[in-house]
PDB file of C-alpha atoms in Angstrom:
ATOM      1  CA  MET R  69     167.865  32.533  96.979  1.00  0.00           C
ATOM      2  CA  ALA R  70     167.374  28.808  96.558  1.00  0.00           C
ATOM      3  CA  THR R  71     164.302  26.696  95.921  1.00  0.00           C
ATOM      4  CA  GLN R  72     163.537  23.986  98.410  1.00  0.00           C
ATOM      5  CA  LYS R  73     163.144  20.433  97.140  1.00  0.00           C
ATOM      6  CA  GLY R  74     162.075  17.344  98.973  1.00  0.00           C
ATOM      7  CA  ILE R  75     159.006  15.908 100.604  1.00  0.00           C
ATOM      8  CA  LEU R  76     159.279  17.982 103.815  1.00  0.00           C
ATOM      9  CA  PRO R  77     159.496  21.734 103.047  1.00  0.00           C
ATOM     10  CA  ILE R  78     160.603  23.776 106.072  1.00  0.00           C
ATOM     11  CA  GLU R  79     159.290  27.134 107.298  1.00  0.00           C
ATOM     12  CA  GLY R  80     161.311  29.307 109.679  1.00  0.00           C
ATOM     13  CA  THR R  81     165.020  29.750 110.363  1.00  0.00           C
ATOM     14  CA  LEU R  82     167.380  26.810 110.632  1.00  0.00           C
ATOM     15  CA  GLY R  83     171.190  26.940 110.671  1.00  0.00           C
ATOM     16  CA  GLY R  84     171.303  30.574 109.609  1.00  0.00           C
ATOM     17  CA  VAL R  85     168.939  29.987 106.671  1.00  0.00           C
ATOM     18  CA  ASN R  86     165.401  31.356 106.335  1.00  0.00           C
ATOM     19  CA  PHE R  87     162.858  28.920 104.857  1.00  0.00           C
ATOM     20  CA  TYR R  88     159.574  30.416 103.641  1.00  0.00           C
ATOM     21  CA  TYR R  89     157.039  30.454 100.812  1.00  0.00           C
ATOM     22  CA  ARG R  90     157.133  32.974  97.966  1.00  0.00           C
ATOM     23  CA  LYS R  91     154.430  32.948  95.309  1.00  0.00           C
ATOM     24  CA  GLY R  92     153.432  29.469  96.393  1.00  0.00           C
ATOM     25  CA  LYS R  93     156.927  28.009  96.169  1.00  0.00           C
ATOM     26  CA  ALA R  94     159.140  26.934  99.064  1.00  0.00           C
ATOM     27  CA  VAL R  95     162.374  28.939  98.976  1.00  0.00           C
ATOM     28  CA  ALA R  96     165.422  29.450 101.204  1.00  0.00           C
ATOM     29  CA  ARG R  97     167.862  32.313 101.725  1.00  0.00           C
ATOM     30  CA  LYS R  98     170.606  33.236 104.143  1.00  0.00           C
ATOM     31  CA  ALA R  99     169.256  34.818 107.304  1.00  0.00           C
ATOM     32  CA  GLY R 100     170.025  38.470 108.052  1.00  0.00           C
ATOM     33  CA  GLY R 101     170.146  41.577 105.887  1.00  0.00           C
ATOM     34  CA  GLY R 102     167.058  43.394 104.733  1.00  0.00           C
ATOM     35  CA  PHE R 103     165.309  46.072 106.765  1.00  0.00           C
ATOM     36  CA  ASN R 104     165.142  46.281 110.524  1.00  0.00           C
ATOM     37  CA  GLY R 105     164.063  49.022 112.891  1.00  0.00           C
ATOM     38  CA  LYS R 106     167.539  50.093 114.004  1.00  0.00           C
ATOM     39  CA  ALA R 107     168.917  50.210 110.459  1.00  0.00           C
ATOM     40  CA  ILE R 108     165.989  52.282 109.213  1.00  0.00           C
ATOM     41  CA  LYS R 109     166.433  54.795 112.044  1.00  0.00           C
ATOM     42  CA  THR R 110     170.218  55.138 111.873  1.00  0.00           C
ATOM     43  CA  LYS R 111     171.810  54.033 108.589  1.00  0.00           C
ATOM     44  CA  PRO R 112     172.630  56.833 106.100  1.00  0.00           C
ATOM     45  CA  SER R 113     171.461  54.573 103.275  1.00  0.00           C
ATOM     46  CA  MET R 114     168.002  54.516 104.849  1.00  0.00           C
ATOM     47  CA  VAL R 115     167.491  58.291 104.662  1.00  0.00           C
ATOM     48  CA  ARG R 116     165.006  58.028 101.791  1.00  0.00           C
ATOM     49  CA  VAL R 117     163.077  55.321 103.656  1.00  0.00           C
ATOM     50  CA  ARG R 118     162.831  57.576 106.724  1.00  0.00           C
ATOM     51  CA  GLU R 119     161.704  60.522 104.601  1.00  0.00           C
ATOM     52  CA  ASN R 120     159.018  58.485 102.866  1.00  0.00           C
ATOM     53  CA  SER R 121     157.841  57.030 106.170  1.00  0.00           C
ATOM     54  CA  SER R 122     157.473  60.455 107.763  1.00  0.00           C
ATOM     55  CA  GLU R 123     155.479  61.874 104.861  1.00  0.00           C
ATOM     56  CA  PHE R 124     153.358  58.738 104.571  1.00  0.00           C
ATOM     57  CA  GLY R 125     152.477  59.060 108.252  1.00  0.00           C
ATOM     58  CA  ASN R 126     151.302  62.632 107.758  1.00  0.00           C
ATOM     59  CA  CYS R 127     149.166  61.630 104.754  1.00  0.00           C
ATOM     60  CA  SER R 128     147.629  58.783 106.730  1.00  0.00           C
ATOM     61  CA  LYS R 129     146.701  61.070 109.654  1.00  0.00           C
ATOM     62  CA  VAL R 130     145.121  63.649 107.354  1.00  0.00           C
ATOM     63  CA  LYS R 131     143.219  60.953 105.461  1.00  0.00           C
ATOM     64  CA  SER R 132     141.826  59.498 108.695  1.00  0.00           C
ATOM     65  CA  ALA R 133     140.840  62.936 109.990  1.00  0.00           C
ATOM     66  CA  PHE R 134     139.033  63.819 106.747  1.00  0.00           C
ATOM     67  CA  ARG R 135     137.273  60.446 106.666  1.00  0.00           C
ATOM     68  CA  ILE R 136     136.011  60.835 110.232  1.00  0.00           C
ATOM     69  CA  ALA R 137     135.028  64.494 109.822  1.00  0.00           C
ATOM     70  CA  LEU R 138     133.028  63.740 106.658  1.00  0.00           C
ATOM     71  CA  SER R 139     131.203  60.777 108.213  1.00  0.00           C
ATOM     72  CA  PRO R 140     127.773  62.517 108.084  1.00  0.00           C
ATOM     73  CA  PHE R 141     128.085  62.449 104.291  1.00  0.00           C
ATOM     74  CA  LEU R 142     129.683  58.999 104.022  1.00  0.00           C
ATOM     75  CA  ASN R 143     127.996  57.136 106.879  1.00  0.00           C
ATOM     76  CA  TYR R 144     126.014  54.875 104.548  1.00  0.00           C
ATOM     77  CA  TYR R 145     128.486  54.906 101.661  1.00  0.00           C
ATOM     78  CA  LYS R 146     130.306  51.638 101.050  1.00  0.00           C
ATOM     79  CA  ASP R 147     133.347  51.621  98.767  1.00  0.00           C
ATOM     80  CA  GLY R 148     136.362  49.451  99.448  1.00  0.00           C
ATOM     81  CA  THR R 149     138.535  51.680  97.236  1.00  0.00           C
ATOM     82  CA  LEU R 150     137.901  54.959  99.078  1.00  0.00           C
ATOM     83  CA  HIS R 151     140.700  54.494 101.632  1.00  0.00           C
ATOM     84  CA  GLY R 152     143.332  53.808  98.966  1.00  0.00           C
ATOM     85  CA  ARG R 153     142.111  56.573  96.670  1.00  0.00           C
ATOM     86  CA  MET R 154     142.176  59.151  99.457  1.00  0.00           C
ATOM     87  CA  MET R 155     145.682  58.074 100.495  1.00  0.00           C
ATOM     88  CA  HIS R 156     146.880  58.447  96.904  1.00  0.00           C
ATOM     89  CA  LEU R 157     145.185  61.869  96.708  1.00  0.00           C
ATOM     90  CA  PHE R 158     146.942  63.217  99.792  1.00  0.00           C
ATOM     91  CA  GLN R 159     150.283  61.722  98.788  1.00  0.00           C
ATOM     92  CA  GLU R 160     150.020  63.623  95.512  1.00  0.00           C
ATOM     93  CA  ILE R 161     148.887  66.828  97.231  1.00  0.00           C
ATOM     94  CA  LYS R 162     151.827  66.856  99.660  1.00  0.00           C
ATOM     95  CA  LYS R 163     154.184  66.968  96.666  1.00  0.00           C
ATOM     96  CA  PHE R 164     153.025  70.543  96.062  1.00  0.00           C
ATOM     97  CA  ASP R 165     154.620  71.592  99.365  1.00  0.00           C
ATOM     98  CA  HIS R 166     157.662  73.085  97.664  1.00  0.00           C
ATOM     99  CA  ASN R 167     158.738  75.093 100.708  1.00  0.00           C
ATOM    100  CA  SER R 168     159.656  72.070 102.841  1.00  0.00           C
ATOM    101  CA  LEU R 169     162.546  69.663 102.563  1.00  0.00           C
ATOM    102  CA  ARG R 170     161.859  66.123 101.445  1.00  0.00           C
ATOM    103  CA  GLY R 171     160.712  64.166 104.483  1.00  0.00           C
ATOM    104  CA  SER R 172     159.024  67.240 105.952  1.00  0.00           C
ATOM    105  CA  ARG R 173     156.471  67.918 103.218  1.00  0.00           C
ATOM    106  CA  THR R 174     152.876  67.926 104.502  1.00  0.00           C
ATOM    107  CA  VAL R 175     149.371  67.753 103.100  1.00  0.00           C
ATOM    108  CA  GLY R 176     148.467  70.912 105.030  1.00  0.00           C
ATOM    109  CA  ARG R 177     150.983  73.025 103.140  1.00  0.00           C
ATOM    110  CA  GLY R 178     150.490  71.264  99.812  1.00  0.00           C
ATOM    111  CA  ILE R 179     146.709  71.635  99.784  1.00  0.00           C
ATOM    112  CA  LEU R 180     146.925  75.407 100.249  1.00  0.00           C
ATOM    113  CA  THR R 181     148.671  75.816  96.896  1.00  0.00           C
ATOM    114  CA  THR R 182     146.661  76.430  93.743  1.00  0.00           C
ATOM    115  CA  GLU R 183     147.658  73.018  92.400  1.00  0.00           C
ATOM    116  CA  GLY R 184     146.835  71.221  95.641  1.00  0.00           C
ATOM    117  CA  LEU R 185     143.438  72.885  95.983  1.00  0.00           C
ATOM    118  CA  THR R 186     142.560  72.057  92.398  1.00  0.00           C
ATOM    119  CA  LEU R 187     143.527  68.420  92.871  1.00  0.00           C
ATOM    120  CA  PHE R 188     141.433  68.162  96.033  1.00  0.00           C
ATOM    121  CA  LYS R 189     138.394  69.937  94.589  1.00  0.00           C
ATOM    122  CA  ASN R 190     138.391  67.667  91.526  1.00  0.00           C
ATOM    123  CA  PHE R 191     138.674  64.477  93.590  1.00  0.00           C
ATOM    124  CA  MET R 192     135.713  62.110  93.142  1.00  0.00           C
ATOM    125  CA  PHE R 193     134.823  60.839  96.597  1.00  0.00           C
ATOM    126  CA  THR R 194     131.845  58.956  95.141  1.00  0.00           C
ATOM    127  CA  PRO R 195     132.700  58.230  91.487  1.00  0.00           C
ATOM    128  CA  LYS R 196     129.484  56.261  90.908  1.00  0.00           C
ATOM    129  CA  CYS R 197     127.405  59.197  92.097  1.00  0.00           C
ATOM    130  CA  ASN R 198     128.490  62.319  90.238  1.00  0.00           C
ATOM    131  CA  ILE R 199     126.392  65.070  91.831  1.00  0.00           C
ATOM    132  CA  ASP R 200     126.907  67.453  88.899  1.00  0.00           C
ATOM    133  CA  VAL R 201     125.270  64.896  86.605  1.00  0.00           C
ATOM    134  CA  ILE R 202     122.638  63.404  88.910  1.00  0.00           C
ATOM    135  CA  VAL R 203     121.472  66.670  90.493  1.00  0.00           C
ATOM    136  CA  PRO R 204     122.134  69.621  88.151  1.00  0.00           C
ATOM    137  CA  MET R 205     122.144  72.832  90.206  1.00  0.00           C
ATOM    138  CA  ASN R 206     122.807  76.475  89.422  1.00  0.00           C
ATOM    139  CA  MET R 207     124.635  77.268  92.655  1.00  0.00           C
ATOM    140  CA  SER R 208     126.777  79.889  94.317  1.00  0.00           C
ATOM    141  CA  TYR R 209     128.656  79.917  97.598  1.00  0.00           C
ATOM    142  CA  ASP R 210     129.662  82.792  99.839  1.00  0.00           C
ATOM    143  CA  PHE R 211     132.718  82.079 102.004  1.00  0.00           C
ATOM    144  CA  SER R 212     132.101  84.910 104.472  1.00  0.00           C
ATOM    145  CA  SER R 213     128.563  83.817 105.391  1.00  0.00           C
ATOM    146  CA  CYS R 214     128.979  80.117 104.454  1.00  0.00           C
ATOM    147  CA  VAL R 215     125.709  80.315 102.508  1.00  0.00           C
ATOM    148  CA  TYR R 216     125.029  77.817  99.726  1.00  0.00           C
ATOM    149  CA  ASP R 217     122.459  79.265  97.317  1.00  0.00           C
ATOM    150  CA  VAL R 218     120.662  77.461  94.480  1.00  0.00           C
ATOM    151  CA  VAL R 219     118.435  79.227  91.931  1.00  0.00           C
ATOM    152  CA  ASP R 220     116.432  78.104  88.892  1.00  0.00           C
ATOM    153  CA  PHE R 221     116.265  74.581  90.300  1.00  0.00           C
ATOM    154  CA  ASP R 222     114.346  72.020  88.232  1.00  0.00           C
ATOM    155  CA  ILE R 223     113.615  68.803  90.095  1.00  0.00           C
ATOM    156  CA  THR R 224     112.535  67.094  86.867  1.00  0.00           C
ATOM    157  CA  LEU R 225     116.199  67.105  85.808  1.00  0.00           C
ATOM    158  CA  VAL R 226     117.228  65.093  88.881  1.00  0.00           C
ATOM    159  CA  ARG R 227     118.060  61.497  88.016  1.00  0.00           C
ATOM    160  CA  PHE R 228     116.037  59.746  90.692  1.00  0.00           C
ATOM    161  CA  PRO R 229     116.753  56.015  91.059  1.00  0.00           C
ATOM    162  CA  LYS R 230     113.778  53.928  89.993  1.00  0.00           C
ATOM    163  CA  SER R 231     112.603  53.134  93.508  1.00  0.00           C
ATOM    164  CA  ALA R 232     113.386  56.536  95.048  1.00  0.00           C
ATOM    165  CA  THR R 233     110.584  58.789  96.255  1.00  0.00           C
ATOM    166  CA  HIS R 234     112.661  61.457  98.022  1.00  0.00           C
ATOM    167  CA  MET R 235     116.058  63.110  97.787  1.00  0.00           C
ATOM    168  CA  GLU R 236     118.006  64.525 100.712  1.00  0.00           C
ATOM    169  CA  LEU R 237     120.535  67.316 100.267  1.00  0.00           C
ATOM    170  CA  GLN R 238     123.199  67.849 102.907  1.00  0.00           C
ATOM    171  CA  PHE R 239     125.495  70.830 103.170  1.00  0.00           C
ATOM    172  CA  GLY R 240     128.426  71.378 105.483  1.00  0.00           C
ATOM    173  CA  VAL R 241     131.605  73.405 105.897  1.00  0.00           C
ATOM    174  CA  LEU R 242     134.694  71.626 107.161  1.00  0.00           C
ATOM    175  CA  GLY R 243     136.877  73.939 109.228  1.00  0.00           C
ATOM    176  CA  ILE R 244     140.511  72.856 109.433  1.00  0.00           C
ATOM    177  CA  ASP R 245     143.672  73.900 111.210  1.00  0.00           C
ATOM    178  CA  PHE R 246     146.286  71.499 109.848  1.00  0.00           C
ATOM    179  CA  GLU R 247     148.855  72.428 112.478  1.00  0.00           C
ATOM    180  CA  THR R 248     146.749  71.799 115.604  1.00  0.00           C
ATOM    181  CA  PRO R 249     145.152  69.718 114.068  1.00  0.00           C
ATOM    182  CA  ILE R 250     141.433  70.607 114.102  1.00  0.00           C
ATOM    183  CA  TYR R 251     138.909  69.020 111.726  1.00  0.00           C
ATOM    184  CA  LYS R 252     135.372  70.155 112.591  1.00  0.00           C
ATOM    185  CA  LEU R 253     132.326  69.884 110.348  1.00  0.00           C
ATOM    186  CA  PHE R 254     129.636  72.568 110.581  1.00  0.00           C
ATOM    187  CA  MET R 255     126.403  71.185 109.141  1.00  0.00           C
ATOM    188  CA  ALA R 256     123.246  72.803 107.794  1.00  0.00           C
ATOM    189  CA  THR R 257     119.815  71.318 108.416  1.00  0.00           C
ATOM    190  CA  PRO R 258     119.267  68.661 105.697  1.00  0.00           C
ATOM    191  CA  LEU R 259     116.794  69.498 102.953  1.00  0.00           C
ATOM    192  CA  VAL R 260     114.438  66.693 101.889  1.00  0.00           C
ATOM    193  CA  LEU R 261     112.698  67.054  98.520  1.00  0.00           C
ATOM    194  CA  GLU R 262     109.938  64.796  97.279  1.00  0.00           C
ATOM    195  CA  LYS R 263     110.064  63.560  93.718  1.00  0.00           C
ATOM    196  CA  GLY R 264     107.775  65.626  91.494  1.00  0.00           C
ATOM    197  CA  VAL R 265     107.296  68.497  93.942  1.00  0.00           C
ATOM    198  CA  GLU R 266     108.456  71.767  92.374  1.00  0.00           C
ATOM    199  CA  VAL R 267     111.088  73.815  94.191  1.00  0.00           C
ATOM    200  CA  ASP R 268     112.532  76.784  92.315  1.00  0.00           C
ATOM    201  CA  ALA R 269     115.231  77.869  94.735  1.00  0.00           C
ATOM    202  CA  PHE R 270     116.658  77.153  98.168  1.00  0.00           C
ATOM    203  CA  THR R 271     119.411  78.258 100.536  1.00  0.00           C
ATOM    204  CA  MET R 272     121.457  76.210 102.993  1.00  0.00           C
ATOM    205  CA  ALA R 273     123.864  77.399 105.682  1.00  0.00           C
ATOM    206  CA  PRO R 274     125.484  75.837 108.763  1.00  0.00           C
ATOM    207  CA  GLU R 275     123.690  76.406 112.060  1.00  0.00           C
ATOM    208  CA  GLU R 276     127.087  77.394 113.508  1.00  0.00           C
ATOM    209  CA  LEU R 277     129.834  79.134 111.552  1.00  0.00           C
ATOM    210  CA  PRO R 278     133.460  77.924 111.557  1.00  0.00           C
ATOM    211  CA  ASP R 279     135.873  79.738 113.848  1.00  0.00           C
ATOM    212  CA  SER R 280     137.881  82.502 112.214  1.00  0.00           C
ATOM    213  CA  GLY R 281     141.323  81.371 111.134  1.00  0.00           C
ATOM    214  CA  LEU R 282     140.218  77.886 110.091  1.00  0.00           C
ATOM    215  CA  HIS R 283     140.643  76.857 106.465  1.00  0.00           C
ATOM    216  CA  GLN R 284     137.210  76.148 105.002  1.00  0.00           C
ATOM    217  CA  PHE R 285     136.129  73.409 102.617  1.00  0.00           C
ATOM    218  CA  ALA R 286     132.454  73.387 101.611  1.00  0.00           C
ATOM    219  CA  PHE R 287     130.715  70.116 100.749  1.00  0.00           C
ATOM    220  CA  ILE R 288     127.354  69.161  99.270  1.00  0.00           C
ATOM    221  CA  GLY R 289     125.972  65.662  99.673  1.00  0.00           C
ATOM    222  CA  ILE R 290     122.967  63.759  98.341  1.00  0.00           C
ATOM    223  CA  ALA R 291     121.116  60.630  99.335  1.00  0.00           C
ATOM    224  CA  PHE R 292     117.976  59.023  97.970  1.00  0.00           C
ATOM    225  CA  TYR R 293     115.154  57.448  99.952  1.00  0.00           C
ATOM    226  CA  GLN R 294     112.159  55.249  99.339  1.00  0.00           C
ATOM    227  CA  GLU R 295     109.069  55.966 101.418  1.00  0.00           C
ATOM    228  CA  LEU R 296     107.009  52.961 102.472  1.00  0.00           C
ATOM    229  CA  ASN R 297     104.022  53.283 104.811  1.00  0.00           C
ATOM    230  CA  GLY R 298     105.173  56.702 105.898  1.00  0.00           C
ATOM    231  CA  VAL R 299     108.745  55.623 106.688  1.00  0.00           C
ATOM    232  CA  LYS R 300     111.718  56.747 104.594  1.00  0.00           C
ATOM    233  CA  TYR R 301     114.397  54.119 103.944  1.00  0.00           C
ATOM    234  CA  ILE R 302     117.765  55.186 102.581  1.00  0.00           C
ATOM    235  CA  LEU R 303     118.828  53.508  99.345  1.00  0.00           C
ATOM    236  CA  ARG R 304     122.336  52.083  99.461  1.00  0.00           C
ATOM    237  CA  GLU R 305     122.865  50.894  95.907  1.00  0.00           C
ATOM    238  CA  ASP R 306     125.604  52.315  93.695  1.00  0.00           C
ATOM    239  CA  GLY R 307     124.841  55.851  92.601  1.00  0.00           C
ATOM    240  CA  THR R 308     122.419  56.720  95.423  1.00  0.00           C
ATOM    241  CA  ILE R 309     124.825  58.420  97.855  1.00  0.00           C
ATOM    242  CA  GLY R 310     127.209  61.171  96.812  1.00  0.00           C
ATOM    243  CA  ILE R 311     129.464  63.928  98.109  1.00  0.00           C
ATOM    244  CA  LYS R 312     131.362  66.719  96.390  1.00  0.00           C
ATOM    245  CA  CYS R 313     133.684  69.513  97.483  1.00  0.00           C
ATOM    246  CA  ILE R 314     132.187  72.666  95.965  1.00  0.00           C
ATOM    247  CA  ALA R 315     134.531  75.323  97.316  1.00  0.00           C
TER     248      ALA R 315
END
């Protein structure tokens, strides 16, 4: 690689030499070499590149499917890091697929291991809105009936944002068949609680249960609202919208 000098830096290819900018400096190098589509598909030395590309593609598809399926929870949530964090999550999870050869490892097989499930369940979709801290709940979940049950609830422990007058709880079960693939969210009717109004216990369950055979992931979500003149407006500041995988 050579550095260009002179009053007329060139961009493009001229006489078998590529001229371009790198880190703000005009540089030149001999044309050819590097990666190209045919080499990646056929050269033995590109095997690792092909393996990584295949697994990356699977992670990207799963990430997109999860993001779309969970849109009822994340519709008003804005976080430019979520895409990258979810991609990193699924790339780590697919490493737990120890039964497949490198290049064929998938998120679907990795997430069904103990390690993969733990990694997914501990993932912070909304790190600035930790539901366990903001809305403490003594909860239980029954997989067979998909019932989310909360007892001994104390609304005075909820960390309402200063301008919030109401809190909305959402509950849903994501049914997944990674092979098909199917990603379908079964939602319960949202529960809206007014600040200061005592509620000791409540139960939430999807109006329709997931089909048998689908892997189930249960999610709880929260959002805060401000009521003005009888109209509730969702608050979109940091820490006002959250989602968590509970089971």
